[in-house]
Amino acid sequence: MSQKPFLRIDNIRKRFGPIIASDGVSLEIEEGEIHSLLGENGAGKSVLMSMICGMVRPDEGEIVFKGQSVRFNSPREAIRQRIGMVHQHFMLVPNLTVAENYILGQGSALRVINDMDKVHARIRELSDRYALDVRPDAIIEDLSVGEQQRVEILKVLFHGIDLLILDEPTAVLTPQETDRLLSLMGDLVKDGKTVVFISHKLDEVMRVSNRISVMRDGRVVHTVNVGETNARELARMMVGRDVRMELPRSPEPPGRIVLSVENMTCRAETGLPAVRRVSLDVRAGEIVGIAGVSGNGQTELSLALAGLLPVDSGRVMLNGKDITGLDPARINASSFSHIPEDRHKHGIVVSMSLSENTVLQRYDQKPFASRGMLNRRVIGEHTRDLIKRFRVKSRDENQAIGALSGGNQQKLVVARELARNPDFILVNQLARGIDIGAMEFVMEEMLKQRDSGRAILLISTELEELFAICDRILVMFHGEILGDLPPDRTRLDELGLLMAGQTEQPALAG
Amino acid sequence: MAQVNQGVRETVYPQAAQPLYRTLSQIAISAVTPIAAVLVALACGAALLWLNGFNGSDIVTVMIFGSFQDMRSVGEILLKATPLILIGAGLCVAFRCSIWNIGAEGQLYVGAIAATLVGTNFDGLSVWVHAPLVMLAGALAGAAWAGIAGYLKVRFQASEIVTTIMLNYIALILTSYLVTGPMRDASAAYPQSARLIREAWTPRIVSDMRLHIGILVAIVLAVALYIFLQRSSRGFALRVVGLNPHAARYAGMQVARNVMIAMCISGAMAGLAGAFEVAGVTHRLYQNISPGYGFEGIAVALLAGNNPLAAIVSGGLFATLRSGSEVLQITSQVPQVLVLVIQGIVILSVVAFAKLRDILRIVA
Ligand SMILES: Nc1ncnc2c1ncn2[C@@H]1O[C@H](COP(=O)(O)OP(=O)(O)OP(=O)(O)O)[C@@H](O)[C@H]1O
Ligand SMILES: [Mg+2]
């Protein structure tokens, strides 16, 4: 134990109107450690870290970095002191290249443009050194979430930092990508850097951390060495009760076919083939999972089902009705709910209120509207009801949804989609950013939906999520469905092989 | 102009629905910031005059108080405010939908042409029929003109910034052609159309003042557009399309249809402004019937923070400044370029204060 910690946060307070995001929080980070931060959605993790990296200014309290009291007015000032953060929600300009994003706001543009070759070279060098696979001239829009994540990490490394803060970096990653990231964190520490890691996944936290701090209601309530604790105890510290990792399931046999996809083919926005002759059925009272490394056509499959991407060939039937190529309005109206993969792109309008976001699809339908006017009282009541039922931590229903913590945004999206009483629910990443307590709750809700006869297609890169609630698991690889397995943990190896595209038998959907 | 980063949590979210007291305080902030912007601009203008050897304090006395000498000068300000409020409020709707309609000037001209056509024909109608018909014609023509740009955008992804500017030129040249050619009043020396039939004139509020009921129409429509945006289902869809077109599509909204609607509403308001200029003020069509109201309307909407209700205030302010600068030119012999510079400063401080308003909104 050193007498002088690398970073000391002392009694910091931060309020947003009536909401207390940091309630006198204190925390010490030591040099060269990986320090994990746990806590329920809205506990104040992101806000605390945003204060360290200059995004948000504390109301009270002190931040001491390398023995000096610091006060940053902008992330740039923090970067200059060698503190960098990768945010939970990406901060990249979508229509610029990687390199352009990196130099954005970095002093004289002219000078930088002259040095563009150097910038590219440095990006390539860092990318090789940490095996990040980032091309400096790639356009952000064209990248998958996992790739964007690596671009964000490389961005911080590019500017040169000693303290790296990663806010839920693994929420959007596949298990393979996560493994890569965790070992990257190890490499960074070997290079003399210090890492603060926020995650809701206890196994990852147990794997990489030296020390773990748990936050609750804007305060750090426990800090423990990793050797002195276990996942179960951590969960209890966070949520205040035992969390069930296995959910009971009723053995009802599935009913009629609700969604049926026949030989569907479609291309990604880039024009490249993404989904190749996929066929699958989802029955009432059944949760079908699709596992796979991201970028294997799952995004396009879900967008095409939702009418957001044209279907080149094949058919999609919902409740016996052909919905191929219909526009999203008509698909939504056919008892179809969709929890989208990219929350900020499709799922919500960040600057609109919770109320407005809960009626995104039904803004012109009774009882939320009558004679062309919004019925604000009914919308407000409905939203308050969802907030209560799904325990969305928020000031009130009029707050902008962008001001909510990431997990709480997701809870509202889930709440909205389930409240529409669908026959079929398409889910792409269910628990993205949701804490373990809320995850248990959301999964229970999904199982309730299943038991009440809904058909659910759950696309996920989280095997845990799939094993916990699916009735069967399909594997997607290179746009094809490669296998159909029961959620049997003993067949994990087989699943892993399929996800890597290795199969002895010919593709089932071929 | 586009909102680049949807993910920044520290950004402020001014467009979220609010309870009444917060709405009121926000409207207050919306109304106060334009005034503050103007005050700062006037201070800069005063310094500028002083540096050029004029009496700096003139600017305040002349531009603000000089405009309010009597009822007649107030009437003249309101007369100028009418097109600015109409266009500004209409553009608020377009901008909220992220449609950058720069073509209000052209839409105004086309509205004026249509109003002239209807107003010089159909003799024998009563004023209750003819005057509204003229307004309707102007609004429809403006909407149609804007609709061209809207169609090009949704059909061919043509940038409305480019097309609306090009349509401005077409509308201006078309007007020149008409008043020098087919619509020219042969008896007049100057290129102008025939005089509108009396019954087609927009009724005045007081008989011996030029001020006509257009100002009331403008205020009512601005309020209506505010309610439309904030309270109606269609207005909601327009805002969603403007803020996040991907989410709009996901939610099943017809992006193209909403773009067309926003475009046509802003065009109709500009066309109506054109109709009022002809039927309420000049009673004839001229080549340069608008001194750039269509462009000033953009500044009106920006200063109003794209809130049609606040556009009433900011439209009034711009009208005051416009009258004031006329007075300033006459009484103090300040060259017009300097007056234009001051107007430019106003617009710049508008941008600065729009930022400040966002900061104030966090506190509110
Ligand atoms: N800009 C803001 N305006 C208003 N409230 C905010 C803002 N940013 C954060 N908050 C509030 O502060 C609290 C803490 O949020 P924070 O984002 O730190 O949670 P978190 O622990 O990161 O949660 P999650 O695990 O869901 O990401 C939340 O209640 C949130 O609603
Ligand atoms: Mg967070």
mmCIF file of C-alpha atoms in Angstrom, chain A residues 16 46-47 55-57 88-94 307-309 327-329 332 338-340 344-353 356 359-361 363-364 369 372-374 376 395-396 398-400 402-406 409 413 416-417, chain B residues 2-23 96 224 226-254 257-258 362-364:
data_model
loop_
_atom_site.group_PDB
_atom_site.id
_atom_site.type_symbol
_atom_site.label_atom_id
_atom_site.label_comp_id
_atom_site.label_asym_id
_atom_site.label_seq_id
_atom_site.Cartn_x
_atom_site.Cartn_y
_atom_site.Cartn_z
ATOM 1 C CA PHE A 16 -28.702 17.046 -11.504
ATOM 2 C CA SER A 46 -20.763 6.847 -15.211
ATOM 3 C CA VAL A 47 -21.255 10.233 -13.608
ATOM 4 C CA MET A 55 -16.955 15.619 -18.987
ATOM 5 C CA VAL A 56 -18.952 16.657 -15.953
ATOM 6 C CA ARG A 57 -17.915 19.083 -13.253
ATOM 7 C CA GLN A 88 -20.719 3.810 -22.362
ATOM 8 C CA HIS A 89 -22.283 5.520 -25.359
ATOM 9 C CA PHE A 90 -19.868 6.089 -28.144
ATOM 10 C CA MET A 91 -18.750 9.569 -28.949
ATOM 11 C CA LEU A 92 -17.663 9.187 -32.537
ATOM 12 C CA VAL A 93 -18.819 11.252 -35.484
ATOM 13 C CA PRO A 94 -20.443 8.629 -37.697
ATOM 14 C CA GLY A 307 -38.765 -3.956 -42.239
ATOM 15 C CA LEU A 308 -35.764 -1.694 -41.905
ATOM 16 C CA LEU A 309 -33.704 -3.450 -44.542
ATOM 17 C CA ASP A 327 -42.934 -1.060 -44.134
ATOM 18 C CA PRO A 328 -42.169 -0.890 -40.410
ATOM 19 C CA ALA A 329 -45.506 0.756 -39.649
ATOM 20 C CA ASN A 332 -45.385 -2.939 -36.027
ATOM 21 C CA HIS A 338 -38.634 -5.156 -31.492
ATOM 22 C CA ILE A 339 -35.976 -4.433 -28.900
ATOM 23 C CA PRO A 340 -33.275 -3.113 -31.208
ATOM 24 C CA HIS A 344 -29.363 5.122 -29.562
ATOM 25 C CA LYS A 345 -29.804 4.703 -33.277
ATOM 26 C CA HIS A 346 -33.189 3.018 -33.427
ATOM 27 C CA GLY A 347 -34.570 2.504 -29.974
ATOM 28 C CA ILE A 348 -34.951 5.963 -28.529
ATOM 29 C CA VAL A 349 -34.814 9.659 -29.255
ATOM 30 C CA VAL A 350 -32.329 10.795 -26.620
ATOM 31 C CA SER A 351 -33.497 14.375 -26.325
ATOM 32 C CA MET A 352 -37.151 13.457 -25.950
ATOM 33 C CA SER A 353 -38.850 12.700 -22.681
ATOM 34 C CA GLU A 356 -42.540 10.716 -25.658
ATOM 35 C CA VAL A 359 -45.309 6.231 -27.426
ATOM 36 C CA LEU A 360 -42.806 6.234 -30.258
ATOM 37 C CA GLN A 361 -44.862 3.702 -32.199
ATOM 38 C CA TYR A 363 -48.236 8.284 -30.853
ATOM 39 C CA ASP A 364 -51.220 8.420 -33.176
ATOM 40 C CA ALA A 369 -54.016 10.282 -29.169
ATOM 41 C CA GLY A 372 -54.937 14.025 -34.034
ATOM 42 C CA MET A 373 -53.832 15.444 -30.695
ATOM 43 C CA LEU A 374 -51.600 13.737 -28.177
ATOM 44 C CA ARG A 376 -50.680 13.829 -22.646
ATOM 45 C CA ARG A 395 -36.760 11.913 -11.945
ATOM 46 C CA ASP A 396 -40.158 11.781 -13.606
ATOM 47 C CA ASN A 398 -40.927 14.304 -18.367
ATOM 48 C CA GLN A 399 -37.191 13.878 -18.044
ATOM 49 C CA ALA A 400 -35.233 13.472 -21.269
ATOM 50 C CA GLY A 402 -30.824 10.701 -22.590
ATOM 51 C CA ALA A 403 -30.303 11.849 -19.007
ATOM 52 C CA LEU A 404 -31.002 8.351 -17.696
ATOM 53 C CA SER A 405 -28.243 5.876 -16.998
ATOM 54 C CA GLY A 406 -27.693 3.411 -19.825
ATOM 55 C CA GLN A 409 -32.773 3.569 -20.891
ATOM 56 C CA VAL A 413 -37.229 0.250 -24.174
ATOM 57 C CA ARG A 416 -42.316 -0.150 -24.052
ATOM 58 C CA GLU A 417 -41.956 -3.144 -26.342
ATOM 59 C CA ALA B 2 -27.231 18.375 -37.686
ATOM 60 C CA GLN B 3 -26.988 17.013 -34.226
ATOM 61 C CA VAL B 4 -23.780 15.122 -34.486
ATOM 62 C CA ASN B 5 -23.499 13.179 -31.350
ATOM 63 C CA GLN B 6 -26.546 11.550 -29.914
ATOM 64 C CA GLY B 7 -24.664 9.977 -27.096
ATOM 65 C CA VAL B 8 -23.317 12.859 -25.046
ATOM 66 C CA ARG B 9 -25.037 12.742 -21.713
ATOM 67 C CA GLU B 10 -24.023 16.202 -20.621
ATOM 68 C CA THR B 11 -25.946 17.719 -23.508
ATOM 69 C CA VAL B 12 -29.117 19.438 -22.560
ATOM 70 C CA TYR B 13 -32.397 18.206 -23.858
ATOM 71 C CA PRO B 14 -34.563 21.275 -24.332
ATOM 72 C CA GLN B 15 -37.227 19.665 -26.449
ATOM 73 C CA ALA B 16 -38.463 17.193 -23.929
ATOM 74 C CA ALA B 17 -42.019 17.626 -22.764
ATOM 75 C CA GLN B 18 -42.292 19.504 -19.501
ATOM 76 C CA PRO B 19 -44.811 20.245 -16.816
ATOM 77 C CA LEU B 20 -46.458 23.629 -17.106
ATOM 78 C CA TYR B 21 -44.269 25.627 -14.735
ATOM 79 C CA ARG B 22 -41.162 24.446 -16.499
ATOM 80 C CA THR B 23 -42.722 25.144 -19.888
ATOM 81 C CA ARG B 96 -37.574 21.118 -36.035
ATOM 82 C CA ALA B 224 -51.332 27.238 -33.764
ATOM 83 C CA TYR B 226 -46.659 25.808 -31.520
ATOM 84 C CA ILE B 227 -49.617 23.699 -30.459
ATOM 85 C CA PHE B 228 -49.261 21.616 -33.603
ATOM 86 C CA LEU B 229 -45.609 20.856 -32.873
ATOM 87 C CA GLN B 230 -45.941 20.212 -29.168
ATOM 88 C CA ARG B 231 -49.379 18.693 -28.853
ATOM 89 C CA SER B 232 -50.422 16.986 -32.052
ATOM 90 C CA SER B 233 -49.507 13.507 -33.204
ATOM 91 C CA ARG B 234 -48.272 14.789 -36.527
ATOM 92 C CA GLY B 235 -46.113 17.434 -34.850
ATOM 93 C CA PHE B 236 -44.653 14.727 -32.655
ATOM 94 C CA ALA B 237 -43.739 12.677 -35.702
ATOM 95 C CA LEU B 238 -42.120 15.717 -37.317
ATOM 96 C CA ARG B 239 -39.973 16.242 -34.249
ATOM 97 C CA VAL B 240 -38.944 12.594 -34.093
ATOM 98 C CA VAL B 241 -37.994 12.650 -37.770
ATOM 99 C CA GLY B 242 -35.976 15.789 -37.129
ATOM 100 C CA LEU B 243 -34.177 14.434 -34.088
ATOM 101 C CA ASN B 244 -33.571 10.861 -35.114
ATOM 102 C CA PRO B 245 -34.760 9.667 -38.522
ATOM 103 C CA HIS B 246 -33.570 6.133 -37.784
ATOM 104 C CA ALA B 247 -35.781 5.922 -34.729
ATOM 105 C CA ALA B 248 -38.622 7.436 -36.757
ATOM 106 C CA ARG B 249 -38.330 4.669 -39.300
ATOM 107 C CA TYR B 250 -38.045 2.033 -36.600
ATOM 108 C CA ALA B 251 -41.215 3.396 -35.045
ATOM 109 C CA GLY B 252 -43.038 3.142 -38.359
ATOM 110 C CA MET B 253 -43.196 6.824 -39.188
ATOM 111 C CA GLN B 254 -43.156 7.789 -42.851
ATOM 112 C CA ARG B 257 -44.282 12.174 -45.767
ATOM 113 C CA ASN B 258 -43.235 14.092 -42.672
ATOM 114 C CA ILE B 362 -30.248 23.264 -17.292
ATOM 115 C CA VAL B 363 -30.769 25.582 -14.389
ATOM 116 C CA ALA B 364 -34.459 26.058 -15.116
#
